[in-house]
């Protein structure tokens, strides 16, 4: 397939002129090296993308780079025989918009070792509604199940439940057979959370205790905010339950004690999605395309933008106004 001489990309710079980002025209030769070139169909917006695009977080390790930690599209060129022109593929994390050019570009050049063939059961659009957020939520479940989490221990709490990871965690955990309690400071979105499968919508006061131990309320959960809420969740988790930590929307600090760990055998599991091993990555995407696939992905996709619309989405997300997932659609899908 012939390619244009140049194309649009949302590029991030940090040089003598300062930190800046925006849409510009670039050529294929400007992209990071890789064996597979795709025409991008969709990307998505994650909290990490907002930090990178605005400079409010130290995400990029080199400049300039295209933003976007997620990408999905069709192969147009490949020097790896495992991929041929027209194949539908995706990549999440794996250095995108950190050490190499990301998915906010009409064409992306990717390392074949991280390229995932689109699993049967998912469209490219669905794959990017899931994206890193869905992968992170599913990785949390994968690790909890590996550590013998089961529905009999009690409901799973999800903090930051209206965000991308939180929304998808509610839907994925419910699909996997767990009762889910959503914890959110946005009571106006209670109906949205119930649509996703939560049986209870709790205010932040449900995780306001500062005591080292409380009565058991949850079988475990996924925390996206950090700080005192994570401590409170640990203090209310059942014996041998698991709490996965995947975010720091409120704080990177963890003011806790060893009491939940040594008295109830609670496990705290770290979820680092970007560097997940390929065999686990493949297994999780198979789950997301089948038994863990949310039944309501369209409800979770609350906005669709093009490259020009990214700065406004970044600002809203960093101001705490995000709800569900924002999809980035490229010209053929806009």
XYZ file of C-alpha atoms in Angstrom:
334
model
C 0.000 0.000 0.000
C 1.371 3.412 -0.935
C 1.716 5.945 1.849
C 1.440 9.744 1.751
C 4.620 11.809 1.924
C 3.482 13.193 5.253
C 0.539 12.897 7.632
C -0.950 14.372 10.806
C 0.380 13.552 14.245
C -0.050 15.014 17.729
C 3.595 15.662 18.598
C 5.155 16.644 21.916
C 8.306 18.787 22.162
C 10.501 19.933 25.028
C 13.380 22.127 23.890
C 14.670 25.690 24.017
C 11.199 26.902 23.060
C 9.653 25.112 26.039
C 7.233 22.229 26.535
C 4.545 22.218 23.868
C 2.335 19.873 21.914
C -0.036 19.987 18.975
C -0.950 18.604 15.576
C 1.724 18.833 12.895
C 2.682 17.158 9.637
C 5.453 14.569 9.797
C 6.926 11.933 7.476
C 7.358 8.219 8.122
C 11.109 8.684 8.557
C 10.414 10.827 11.621
C 8.857 7.881 13.472
C 10.663 5.541 15.855
C 12.046 2.420 14.158
C 9.976 -0.740 13.993
C 9.088 -3.680 11.790
C 5.358 -2.962 11.406
C 3.700 0.155 9.982
C -0.028 0.571 10.473
C -2.647 3.036 9.337
C -4.220 4.110 12.601
C -7.958 3.619 13.004
C -8.373 4.451 16.705
C -6.503 5.444 19.819
C -7.759 6.518 23.249
C -7.127 9.015 26.031
C -5.672 7.852 29.336
C -4.669 9.899 32.387
C -1.054 9.245 31.424
C -1.729 10.766 27.981
C -3.078 13.933 29.601
C 0.016 14.217 31.786
C 2.307 13.692 28.788
C 0.443 16.052 26.478
C 0.474 18.919 28.955
C 3.807 18.347 30.659
C 2.131 18.004 34.064
C 3.818 14.641 34.501
C 7.263 13.381 33.522
C 6.118 10.671 31.137
C 8.245 11.070 28.009
C 11.890 10.055 28.326
C 12.923 11.622 25.029
C 11.664 14.327 22.679
C 10.045 14.893 20.317
C 7.557 12.026 20.329
C 3.988 11.484 19.226
C 1.584 11.137 22.142
C -0.822 8.255 22.734
C -0.058 5.078 24.700
C -2.681 3.077 22.762
C -3.113 2.400 19.044
C -5.091 0.097 16.761
C -5.305 -0.128 12.995
C -4.441 -2.089 9.873
C -0.964 -3.132 8.751
C 0.278 -1.339 5.623
C 3.915 -2.525 5.705
C 5.784 -5.237 7.602
C 9.264 -6.710 7.502
C 8.134 -9.359 10.014
C 6.527 -12.317 8.213
C 4.084 -12.803 11.100
C 2.177 -9.730 9.901
C 0.850 -8.955 6.435
C -0.846 -5.991 4.797
C -4.426 -5.603 5.961
C -4.021 -7.375 9.320
C -5.945 -5.734 12.168
C -3.647 -5.192 15.153
C -3.269 -3.260 18.398
C -0.596 -2.146 20.861
C -1.061 -0.739 24.361
C 1.768 0.615 26.483
C 5.087 -1.052 25.587
C 6.940 2.271 25.484
C 4.441 4.166 23.314
C 4.579 7.894 24.099
C 7.376 7.236 26.572
C 10.448 5.982 24.723
C 8.967 5.772 21.208
C 6.331 7.456 19.076
C 2.788 6.728 20.181
C -0.630 6.274 18.634
C -1.729 9.888 18.099
C -0.688 9.733 14.471
C -2.392 8.761 11.222
C 0.385 6.196 10.733
C 2.373 4.408 13.445
C 5.549 2.346 13.213
C 5.704 -0.392 15.837
C 8.022 -3.064 17.201
C 6.555 -6.377 16.080
C 7.313 -8.075 19.423
C 4.563 -5.980 21.029
C 2.000 -6.032 18.201
C -1.125 -8.015 19.146
C -3.287 -9.460 16.358
C -6.823 -8.255 16.979
C -8.521 -11.116 18.873
C -11.685 -12.630 17.445
C -14.593 -11.097 19.324
C -13.260 -7.526 19.313
C -13.463 -4.748 16.735
C -10.684 -2.163 16.488
C -13.052 0.382 18.019
C -13.869 -1.902 20.960
C -10.186 -2.650 21.466
C -9.469 1.048 21.923
C -12.461 1.679 24.184
C -10.724 -0.933 26.322
C -7.145 0.174 25.610
C -4.657 0.524 28.447
C -7.498 1.255 30.894
C -9.284 -2.018 30.171
C -6.023 -3.931 30.032
C -5.061 -2.529 33.452
C -8.404 -3.489 34.990
C -8.172 -6.970 33.483
C -4.563 -7.368 34.644
C -5.725 -6.534 38.179
C -8.354 -9.282 37.964
C -5.826 -11.696 36.447
C -3.422 -11.122 39.340
C -6.164 -11.360 41.969
C -7.423 -14.644 40.549
C -3.854 -15.929 40.430
C -3.726 -15.204 44.166
C -6.946 -17.164 44.825
C -9.495 -14.355 44.877
C -13.040 -15.697 44.552
C -16.573 -14.270 44.825
C -17.154 -16.021 48.149
C -14.762 -13.615 49.867
C -17.202 -10.749 49.281
C -17.725 -7.829 46.894
C -14.846 -6.143 45.107
C -14.548 -2.409 45.709
C -13.464 -0.148 42.843
C -12.277 3.354 43.728
C -12.244 6.164 41.209
C -15.055 4.210 39.612
C -16.192 6.797 37.053
C -12.767 7.071 35.407
C -11.549 4.907 32.547
C -9.878 2.158 34.568
C -12.595 2.298 37.215
C -15.494 2.099 34.765
C -13.976 -0.834 32.930
C -13.064 -2.587 36.187
C -16.695 -2.440 37.315
C -17.857 -3.971 34.033
C -15.061 -6.573 33.794
C -15.320 -7.731 37.412
C -19.098 -8.065 37.065
C -18.691 -10.042 33.839
C -16.263 -12.375 35.632
C -18.864 -13.225 38.268
C -18.029 -10.847 41.133
C -20.317 -8.499 43.010
C -18.924 -4.975 42.611
C -19.223 -1.927 44.857
C -18.247 1.323 43.137
C -16.658 4.051 45.263
C -16.953 7.526 43.776
C -17.091 11.164 44.773
C -19.502 11.837 41.910
C -22.959 10.727 43.101
C -24.542 12.282 40.012
C -23.082 9.387 38.002
C -24.716 6.660 40.083
C -27.025 5.561 37.269
C -24.049 5.294 34.916
C -22.227 3.024 37.371
C -25.288 0.852 37.915
C -25.570 0.461 34.141
C -22.041 -0.958 34.162
C -22.937 -3.594 36.750
C -22.220 -2.248 40.229
C -24.673 -3.382 42.903
C -23.817 -0.485 45.239
C -22.577 3.048 44.675
C -20.669 4.256 47.724
C -19.423 7.735 48.554
C -15.848 8.414 49.503
C -16.867 8.317 53.159
C -17.054 4.518 52.835
C -13.252 4.578 52.754
C -12.669 7.391 55.223
C -11.432 5.426 58.225
C -7.935 6.077 59.521
C -7.942 3.083 61.869
C -5.481 0.281 61.094
C -8.290 -2.312 61.087
C -12.049 -2.131 60.599
C -14.866 -4.635 60.262
C -14.668 -6.634 57.042
C -16.719 -5.041 54.273
C -15.061 -6.128 51.022
C -13.514 -9.249 49.586
C -10.850 -7.080 47.965
C -10.779 -4.521 45.216
C -8.992 -2.246 42.797
C -7.753 1.146 43.944
C -7.083 3.938 41.446
C -6.550 6.865 43.810
C -3.919 5.980 46.427
C -3.501 7.763 49.755
C -5.856 7.303 52.724
C -8.579 5.598 50.646
C -6.243 2.744 49.793
C -5.324 2.408 53.460
C -9.012 2.287 54.388
C -9.742 -0.347 51.751
C -6.952 -2.542 53.111
C -8.357 -2.129 56.624
C -11.809 -3.385 55.489
C -10.705 -6.319 53.310
C -11.577 -9.916 54.185
C -8.963 -12.438 55.294
C -6.805 -13.511 52.354
C -8.478 -11.022 50.059
C -6.504 -9.061 47.467
C -6.318 -5.331 46.860
C -4.772 -4.257 43.566
C -3.286 -0.779 43.243
C -3.202 0.821 39.807
C -3.313 4.598 40.217
C -2.556 7.700 42.246
C -5.297 10.138 41.263
C -5.428 11.449 44.851
C -1.950 10.712 46.174
C 1.139 8.537 45.675
C 1.445 8.180 49.453
C 0.251 5.144 51.401
C -0.297 5.880 55.115
C -0.911 2.359 56.358
C 0.190 -0.274 58.873
C 1.160 -3.908 58.592
C -1.970 -4.951 60.495
C -4.154 -6.056 57.525
C -1.240 -8.061 56.165
C -0.181 -9.910 59.307
C -3.589 -10.336 60.973
C -5.853 -11.023 57.987
C -3.331 -12.111 55.384
C -4.479 -9.401 52.961
C -2.333 -9.058 49.820
C -1.515 -5.753 48.124
C -0.848 -6.346 44.422
C 0.903 -3.785 42.235
C -0.471 -3.395 38.704
C 2.119 -2.155 36.189
C 0.469 -2.659 32.812
C 3.074 -1.040 30.552
C 5.739 -3.734 30.933
C 3.562 -6.834 31.132
C 5.179 -9.942 29.650
C 3.952 -10.930 26.203
C 2.446 -14.288 27.251
C 0.355 -12.631 29.966
C -0.538 -9.792 27.578
C -1.863 -12.288 25.038
C -3.876 -14.148 27.675
C -5.500 -10.964 28.971
C -6.525 -9.801 25.492
C -8.110 -13.200 24.884
C -10.120 -12.768 28.094
C -11.130 -9.234 27.075
C -12.401 -10.559 23.753
C -14.441 -13.336 25.369
C -15.384 -14.167 28.963
C -14.348 -10.795 30.452
C -15.620 -8.590 27.633
C -17.911 -5.885 29.061
C -21.447 -6.054 27.737
C -21.734 -2.264 27.665
C -18.657 -0.830 25.969
C -20.736 1.760 24.132
C -21.950 3.142 27.460
C -18.346 3.395 28.687
C -17.283 5.324 25.566
C -18.623 8.738 26.569
C -16.759 10.889 24.026
C -15.056 10.627 20.642
C -12.539 13.221 19.421
C -9.992 13.747 16.664
C -6.400 14.894 17.129
C -7.439 18.544 17.293
C -9.759 17.793 20.207
C -7.076 16.311 22.463
C -6.025 19.452 24.425
C -9.583 20.083 25.651
C -9.921 16.453 26.767
C -6.570 16.621 28.575
C -7.674 19.719 30.483
C -10.989 18.175 31.486
C -9.348 14.953 32.606
C -6.696 16.690 34.717
C -9.406 18.818 36.332
C -11.134 15.646 37.531
C -13.959 15.831 35.016
C -13.454 12.566 33.169
C -16.232 10.032 32.824
C -15.687 6.648 31.206
C -13.489 6.478 28.128
C -12.640 8.933 25.366
C -11.965 7.384 21.967
C -9.682 9.066 19.400
C -10.970 8.374 15.882
C -8.940 8.936 12.745
C -10.313 10.285 9.428
C -11.751 7.076 8.008
C -13.657 6.475 11.281
C -14.440 10.008 12.507
